[in-house]
Short mmCIF file of C-alpha atoms and ligand atoms in Angstrom, two decimals:
data_model
loop_
_atom_site.label_atom_id
_atom_site.label_comp_id
_atom_site.label_asym_id
_atom_site.label_seq_id
_atom_site.Cartn_x
_atom_site.Cartn_y
_atom_site.Cartn_z
CA MET A 1 102.28 103.35 118.95
CA THR A 2 101.57 104.17 115.26
CA VAL A 3 101.76 101.06 112.76
CA SER A 4 105.24 101.27 110.80
CA PRO A 5 104.48 99.43 107.66
CA ALA A 6 108.51 99.16 107.23
CA ARG A 7 108.47 97.30 110.95
CA GLU A 8 105.56 94.83 109.15
CA THR A 9 107.37 94.24 106.05
CA ILE A 10 110.57 93.16 107.93
CA LEU A 11 108.51 90.85 109.89
CA ARG A 12 106.85 89.37 107.12
CA LEU A 13 109.82 88.52 105.47
CA PHE A 14 111.58 87.38 108.54
CA HIS A 15 108.60 84.81 108.77
CA GLN A 16 108.71 83.53 105.15
CA SER A 17 112.07 83.02 105.26
CA PRO A 18 112.72 79.19 104.88
CA ASP A 19 116.22 79.81 106.90
CA GLY A 20 115.01 82.51 108.55
CA TYR A 21 117.90 84.79 107.14
CA VAL A 22 116.86 88.22 104.90
CA SER A 23 119.88 89.99 103.57
CA GLY A 24 120.23 93.88 104.12
CA VAL A 25 120.22 94.00 100.45
CA ARG A 26 116.80 92.43 99.70
CA LEU A 27 115.23 94.43 102.90
CA SER A 28 116.55 97.16 101.46
CA GLU A 29 115.38 96.84 97.57
CA VAL A 30 111.79 95.65 99.29
CA LEU A 31 111.42 98.62 101.62
CA GLY A 32 112.72 101.29 98.78
CA VAL A 33 115.29 102.72 101.65
CA SER A 34 118.94 102.38 102.27
CA ARG A 35 120.71 99.81 103.69
CA ASN A 36 121.81 102.00 106.72
CA ALA A 37 117.83 102.69 106.83
CA VAL A 38 117.23 99.33 107.11
CA TRP A 39 119.71 99.19 110.05
CA LYS A 40 117.89 101.63 111.54
CA GLN A 41 114.55 99.77 111.80
CA ILE A 42 116.39 96.70 112.97
CA GLY A 43 117.68 98.64 115.96
CA GLN A 44 113.71 99.62 116.63
CA LEU A 45 113.00 96.33 116.74
CA ARG A 46 115.36 95.10 118.64
CA GLN A 47 113.87 98.03 120.96
CA LEU A 48 110.69 96.21 121.01
CA GLY A 49 112.54 92.93 122.17
CA TYR A 50 113.23 91.49 118.97
CA LEU A 51 116.42 89.48 118.86
CA ILE A 52 118.01 89.74 115.81
CA GLU A 53 121.60 88.86 114.92
CA ALA A 54 123.64 90.58 112.26
CA ILE A 55 125.64 88.00 110.42
CA PRO A 56 128.12 89.30 107.84
CA SER A 57 127.67 88.19 104.41
CA ARG A 58 124.18 86.30 105.28
CA GLY A 59 122.23 89.10 106.51
CA TYR A 60 119.95 89.42 109.37
CA ARG A 61 117.97 86.65 111.38
CA LEU A 62 115.09 86.42 113.77
CA ARG A 63 116.14 84.95 116.93
CA GLU A 64 113.09 85.47 118.60
CA THR A 65 109.98 86.94 118.76
CA PRO A 66 108.52 88.66 122.10
CA ASP A 67 105.30 87.96 123.19
CA LEU A 68 103.82 91.18 121.64
CA PRO A 69 100.31 92.29 120.24
CA LEU A 70 101.41 94.14 118.23
CA ALA A 71 99.79 95.67 115.19
CA GLU A 72 102.57 94.24 112.92
CA GLU A 73 102.43 91.10 114.03
CA LEU A 74 98.82 90.82 114.77
CA ARG A 75 98.16 91.72 111.01
CA ILE A 76 100.32 88.61 109.91
CA GLY A 77 98.24 85.80 108.63
CA LEU A 78 95.02 87.75 110.41
CA ASN A 79 92.12 86.75 108.38
CA THR A 80 89.03 88.72 108.82
CA ARG A 81 86.61 91.23 106.58
CA VAL A 82 85.54 93.81 109.35
CA VAL A 83 87.35 93.24 113.11
CA GLY A 84 90.81 94.38 112.77
CA ARG A 85 90.75 96.00 109.85
CA ASP A 86 92.65 98.88 111.52
CA LEU A 87 94.68 97.89 114.93
CA HIS A 88 96.31 100.30 117.36
CA TYR A 89 98.37 99.17 119.88
CA LEU A 90 99.58 101.05 122.64
CA LYS A 91 102.40 100.25 125.64
CA GLU A 92 99.95 102.01 128.04
CA THR A 93 96.57 103.26 128.39
CA ASP A 94 93.82 103.97 131.03
CA SER A 95 91.58 101.99 129.38
CA THR A 96 91.23 100.22 125.66
CA ASN A 97 87.48 100.89 126.03
CA ARG A 98 88.42 104.60 126.64
CA GLN A 99 90.41 104.83 123.70
CA ALA A 100 87.75 102.92 121.26
CA TYR A 101 84.75 105.18 122.37
CA ALA A 102 86.91 108.18 121.94
CA LEU A 103 87.98 106.62 118.40
CA GLY A 104 83.89 105.85 117.86
CA GLU A 105 83.16 109.76 118.53
CA ALA A 106 85.95 110.91 116.40
CA GLY A 107 84.34 108.95 113.25
CA ALA A 108 86.76 106.12 112.82
CA GLY A 109 85.35 103.25 111.08
CA GLU A 110 83.79 99.56 112.00
CA GLY A 111 86.00 97.33 112.77
CA VAL A 112 88.85 99.32 114.73
CA VAL A 113 90.55 97.38 117.32
CA VAL A 114 92.41 98.81 120.39
CA ILE A 115 94.95 96.70 122.29
CA ALA A 116 97.37 97.69 124.85
CA ASP A 117 100.06 96.29 127.09
CA ARG A 118 99.07 97.68 130.38
CA GLN A 119 95.54 99.96 131.28
CA THR A 120 96.45 102.16 134.12
CA ALA A 121 92.13 102.38 134.81
CA GLY A 122 90.63 99.10 133.30
CA LYS A 123 87.24 99.23 133.60
CA GLY A 124 84.41 96.56 134.93
CA ARG A 125 81.01 97.09 134.98
CA MET A 126 79.13 99.39 137.02
CA GLY A 127 82.24 101.23 137.92
CA ARG A 128 84.72 98.27 138.72
CA ILE A 129 88.26 98.21 138.03
CA TRP A 130 89.71 95.34 135.77
CA VAL A 131 93.12 94.49 137.15
CA SER A 132 95.54 94.97 134.32
CA PRO A 133 99.19 94.75 134.81
CA PRO A 134 101.97 94.44 131.86
CA ALA A 135 103.30 91.60 129.47
CA VAL A 136 100.91 88.88 130.73
CA ASN A 137 97.20 89.21 129.32
CA LEU A 138 95.14 90.64 126.41
CA TYR A 139 93.09 93.66 126.89
CA LEU A 140 91.49 94.47 123.55
CA SER A 141 88.52 97.01 122.37
CA VAL A 142 86.78 96.37 119.54
CA LEU A 143 84.62 99.50 117.64
CA LEU A 144 81.75 98.01 115.48
CA ARG A 145 78.75 99.95 114.19
CA PRO A 146 75.95 97.56 113.81
CA PRO A 147 72.75 98.75 111.68
CA LEU A 148 70.31 97.97 115.01
CA PRO A 149 68.43 99.91 117.42
CA PRO A 150 69.90 100.22 120.73
CA HIS A 151 67.68 97.32 122.71
CA ALA A 152 69.76 95.15 120.65
CA ALA A 153 73.11 96.48 121.79
CA PRO A 154 73.28 93.94 124.82
CA GLN A 155 72.98 90.92 122.49
CA LEU A 156 76.76 91.78 121.46
CA THR A 157 77.78 90.91 124.64
CA PHE A 158 77.06 86.92 123.61
CA VAL A 159 78.82 87.77 120.40
CA SER A 160 82.06 88.53 122.18
CA THR A 161 81.98 85.75 124.79
CA VAL A 162 81.28 82.98 122.47
CA ALA A 163 84.16 84.41 120.61
CA VAL A 164 86.15 84.63 123.80
CA SER A 165 85.20 80.71 124.16
CA ARG A 166 86.17 79.63 121.00
CA ALA A 167 89.36 81.08 121.04
CA ILE A 168 90.43 79.85 124.62
CA ALA A 169 89.46 76.49 123.41
CA ALA A 170 91.11 76.41 120.25
CA VAL A 171 94.64 77.74 121.98
CA SER A 172 94.22 76.18 125.00
CA GLY A 173 91.97 72.83 124.68
CA LEU A 174 90.36 74.20 127.97
CA GLN A 175 86.65 73.94 128.02
CA PRO A 176 85.31 77.39 129.21
CA ILE A 177 82.13 77.86 131.18
CA HIS A 178 79.54 80.82 130.92
CA LYS A 179 78.06 82.69 133.53
CA TRP A 180 75.44 84.95 132.74
CA PRO A 181 76.11 88.12 131.76
CA ASN A 182 79.57 88.32 130.82
CA ASP A 183 81.79 86.00 132.59
CA VAL A 184 83.92 83.41 131.31
CA LEU A 185 85.07 80.60 133.52
CA VAL A 186 87.68 77.83 133.23
CA ASP A 187 87.84 75.46 136.93
CA GLY A 188 85.20 77.43 138.05
CA CYS A 189 87.65 80.75 138.35
CA LYS A 190 86.63 83.72 136.20
CA VAL A 191 89.19 83.65 133.58
CA ALA A 192 87.74 86.70 131.13
CA GLY A 193 85.68 89.22 131.35
CA LEU A 194 83.56 91.29 128.70
CA LEU A 195 82.22 95.24 129.03
CA ASN A 196 80.21 96.48 126.02
CA GLU A 197 79.37 100.06 125.67
CA MET A 198 77.34 102.10 123.18
CA SER A 199 76.81 105.75 122.08
CA ALA A 200 73.23 105.32 120.46
CA GLU A 201 70.34 107.82 119.00
CA VAL A 202 67.14 107.19 120.19
CA ASP A 203 66.29 104.49 117.45
CA ARG A 204 69.72 103.49 116.00
CA ILE A 205 72.99 102.57 117.20
CA ARG A 206 76.02 104.88 116.83
CA PHE A 207 78.62 102.37 117.37
CA VAL A 208 79.37 99.83 120.20
CA VAL A 209 82.48 98.98 121.99
CA LEU A 210 83.28 95.46 122.67
CA GLY A 211 85.64 95.58 125.42
CA ILE A 212 87.28 92.16 126.25
CA GLY A 213 90.15 90.83 128.89
CA VAL A 214 91.29 87.51 129.06
CA ASN A 215 93.76 86.64 131.69
CA LEU A 216 96.37 84.27 129.72
CA ASN A 217 99.41 84.10 131.22
CA MET A 218 98.73 86.13 135.11
CA THR A 219 100.43 84.51 137.90
CA ALA A 220 98.52 83.51 140.99
CA ASP A 221 100.47 86.68 142.94
CA GLN A 222 99.13 89.05 140.14
CA PHE A 223 95.68 88.58 141.22
CA PRO A 224 94.30 90.79 144.37
CA ALA A 225 92.67 88.96 147.08
CA ASP A 226 89.10 90.90 147.10
CA LEU A 227 88.43 89.90 143.71
CA ARG A 228 84.53 89.07 143.35
CA MET A 229 84.76 86.18 142.60
CA PRO A 230 87.80 83.89 142.26
CA ALA A 231 90.25 84.03 139.31
CA THR A 232 92.63 82.28 137.33
CA SER A 233 94.37 82.95 133.69
CA LEU A 234 94.93 80.21 130.88
CA ARG A 235 98.37 79.80 132.23
CA LEU A 236 97.50 78.75 136.14
CA ALA A 237 94.77 76.41 134.48
CA GLY A 238 96.30 74.51 131.71
CA GLY A 239 100.08 74.69 133.02
CA VAL A 240 101.25 76.25 129.22
CA ALA A 241 101.93 79.82 128.45
CA VAL A 242 100.41 81.64 125.88
CA SER A 243 101.28 83.46 123.31
CA ARG A 244 99.40 86.71 123.26
CA ALA A 245 99.81 87.54 119.43
CA ALA A 246 98.48 83.85 118.59
CA PHE A 247 95.70 84.50 120.90
CA ALA A 248 94.70 87.97 119.95
CA ARG A 249 94.17 86.79 116.21
CA GLU A 250 92.29 83.92 117.01
CA LEU A 251 89.98 85.75 119.15
CA LEU A 252 89.68 88.30 116.12
CA GLN A 253 89.25 85.86 113.44
CA GLN A 254 86.35 84.10 115.71
CA LEU A 255 84.68 87.54 116.40
CA ASP A 256 84.80 88.49 112.54
CA LYS A 257 82.94 85.50 111.71
CA LEU A 258 80.58 85.84 115.01
CA TYR A 259 79.62 89.20 114.37
CA ALA A 260 79.02 88.60 110.52
CA ASP A 261 76.69 85.27 111.85
CA TYR A 262 74.81 87.56 113.86
CA LEU A 263 74.18 90.32 111.41
CA ASN A 264 73.14 87.54 108.63
CA PHE A 265 71.19 84.97 110.56
CA GLY A 266 70.16 86.70 114.06
CA LEU A 267 71.13 85.94 117.52
CA ALA A 268 69.67 82.38 117.91
CA PRO A 269 72.73 80.35 116.93
CA ILE A 270 74.90 82.31 118.95
CA LEU A 271 72.94 82.12 121.84
CA ALA A 272 72.44 78.51 121.78
CA GLU A 273 76.11 78.06 121.07
CA TRP A 274 76.50 80.09 124.60
CA GLU A 275 73.93 78.30 126.51
CA SER A 276 75.80 75.04 125.79
CA ARG A 277 78.59 76.27 127.69
CA CYS A 278 75.95 77.66 130.67
CA ASP A 279 76.04 75.36 133.94
CA LEU A 280 73.09 78.11 135.29
CA ILE A 281 70.12 76.80 134.16
CA GLY A 282 68.00 74.66 136.82
CA ARG A 283 70.02 76.06 139.07
CA GLN A 284 68.78 78.12 142.28
CA VAL A 285 70.01 81.69 141.72
CA GLU A 286 70.12 84.98 143.68
CA VAL A 287 70.58 87.90 141.38
CA ASP A 288 71.84 91.46 142.65
CA GLU A 289 69.98 93.96 140.05
CA ALA A 290 72.47 96.82 139.44
CA GLY A 291 71.48 98.58 142.24
CA SER A 292 67.39 97.76 142.31
CA GLY A 293 67.37 94.71 145.12
CA LEU A 294 67.95 90.88 144.84
CA VAL A 295 65.57 88.39 143.07
CA ARG A 296 65.81 84.86 143.97
CA GLY A 297 64.42 82.29 141.86
CA ARG A 298 65.46 79.10 139.71
CA VAL A 299 66.88 79.76 136.10
CA SER A 300 64.50 78.29 133.63
CA GLY A 301 66.97 80.28 130.81
CA ILE A 302 67.88 82.73 128.05
CA ASP A 303 65.01 84.47 126.21
CA ARG A 304 65.76 85.46 122.52
CA ASP A 305 66.97 88.78 123.68
CA GLY A 306 69.86 87.16 126.45
CA ALA A 307 67.59 88.46 129.47
CA LEU A 308 68.10 85.83 132.27
CA LEU A 309 64.75 84.31 133.25
CA LEU A 310 63.91 83.37 136.65
CA GLU A 311 61.00 81.46 137.86
CA LEU A 312 60.18 82.88 141.23
CA ALA A 313 58.62 81.10 144.39
CA ASP A 314 55.08 82.31 143.49
CA GLY A 315 55.38 80.58 140.12
CA SER A 316 55.84 83.88 137.88
CA THR A 317 58.67 84.23 135.48
CA ALA A 318 60.91 87.46 136.46
CA ARG A 319 63.44 88.83 133.12
CA ILE A 320 66.24 89.95 134.44
CA LEU A 321 68.40 92.97 131.82
CA ALA A 322 71.51 93.43 133.89
CA GLY A 323 72.88 92.16 137.45
CA ASP A 324 75.44 89.68 139.17
CA VAL A 325 74.03 86.30 139.69
CA LYS A 326 75.21 83.71 142.36
CA VAL A 327 74.14 80.38 142.68
CA VAL A 328 72.59 79.88 145.77
CA ALA A 329 71.57 75.88 145.91
CA THR A 330 71.29 73.26 142.80
C1 LIG B 401 84.20 92.77 133.59
O1 LIG B 401 83.40 93.70 134.79
O2 LIG B 401 84.27 91.85 133.84
C2 LIG B 401 84.44 93.58 132.55
C3 LIG B 401 85.60 93.53 132.08
C4 LIG B 401 86.18 93.92 130.96
C5 LIG B 401 87.65 93.99 131.06
C6 LIG B 401 88.07 94.60 129.52
S1 LIG B 401 89.85 94.73 129.17
C7 LIG B 401 89.73 95.50 127.65
C8 LIG B 401 88.50 96.60 127.98
N1 LIG B 401 88.82 97.87 128.45
C9 LIG B 401 88.88 97.95 129.84
O3 LIG B 401 88.70 99.28 129.89
N2 LIG B 401 87.94 97.22 130.12
C10 LIG B 401 87.34 96.32 129.44
P1 LIG B 401 82.80 92.90 136.16
O4 LIG B 401 81.78 91.67 135.49
O5 LIG B 401 82.23 94.03 136.66
O6 LIG B 401 84.08 92.17 137.23
C11 LIG B 401 84.71 93.41 137.51
C12 LIG B 401 85.60 92.34 138.72
O7 LIG B 401 86.01 91.28 138.93
C13 LIG B 401 86.04 93.38 139.71
O8 LIG B 401 85.40 94.04 140.55
C14 LIG B 401 87.18 92.54 140.32
O9 LIG B 401 86.47 91.63 141.71
C15 LIG B 401 87.18 91.56 139.32
N3 LIG B 401 88.49 91.58 138.54
C16 LIG B 401 89.35 92.39 138.21
N4 LIG B 401 90.48 92.35 137.73
C17 LIG B 401 90.23 91.27 137.35
C18 LIG B 401 90.68 89.99 136.40
N5 LIG B 401 92.06 90.41 135.79
N6 LIG B 401 90.42 88.81 136.62
C19 LIG B 401 89.51 88.42 137.15
N7 LIG B 401 88.75 89.35 137.80
C20 LIG B 401 88.83 90.23 137.88
#
């Protein structure tokens, strides 16, 4: 859906109004259009689910805001420098990652964000599916153009994971746990997944797409039975519904800050924060190395590039770049 500056202005005026009313005259003055045109804009907002009353001689009053992560809503109060410079909201799409990737190939600037209400072909890693029902969750992709070599790209997964955790803690008070490389868990169940994709030349990244899916208000019956690991949503875990727009805004702000910190100070402080929420260190695990077999060992840490370090039975250390981890003993 294309961003409507008029819609954004109307929402902003409602948000700023002390008693919730904005007169038709004021709206038509600020927008520079006729009162009839204002009426049409109000009609479009109503169609999106905004409950707006029209009271003769007082004007319009916003009674209820739908839980939609619309670009115009997100921009109100969004305080970022890069991430979210340009926001695209889609009611339905195949995959926000695919859309952001296409924008990247078409030359779109750093910081563009694509958000969808629902995905028909949400992507996980290694060709897996991300279940993406409408109206409940957040599906978002951010296009970045970091001035880095391609081998640094996996580091950005730690940047986006820490941003997701911070947003979860800030909005819900829940304390998430990280599982290498890309899972965020609450109460032992997966609540968010990250999929970062890259377009690169031999020695430089052209762009990276950070894909983020967070289960906000999904109900138990919306999860398929055959998931790789138990899953949950913030609502199921915390017992309270989470506003998609408020969560998205918090996430974009955290991501903006962490991305700037990463470019200025490197990965180390972010990795330290990531590790403080990771409960794998010291545990005996089995890693399915993306097609190249199983490795067993004790997790001794994460190296400075974000690779998983495993102490093997023969005393040597294996450095794992990609795979799925399963805890086999403590
Ligand atoms: C991931 O893959 O966890 C990455 C998920 C990234 C999704 C976002 S949504 C916005 C953006 N646009 C996209 O198209 N993708 C990104 P992986 O570690 O491979 O986990 C996938 C596995 O998690 C699936 O095979 C299922 O078993 C399970 N799964 C699928 N949907 C889930 C959900 N909503 N919640 C929890 N687990 C899920």
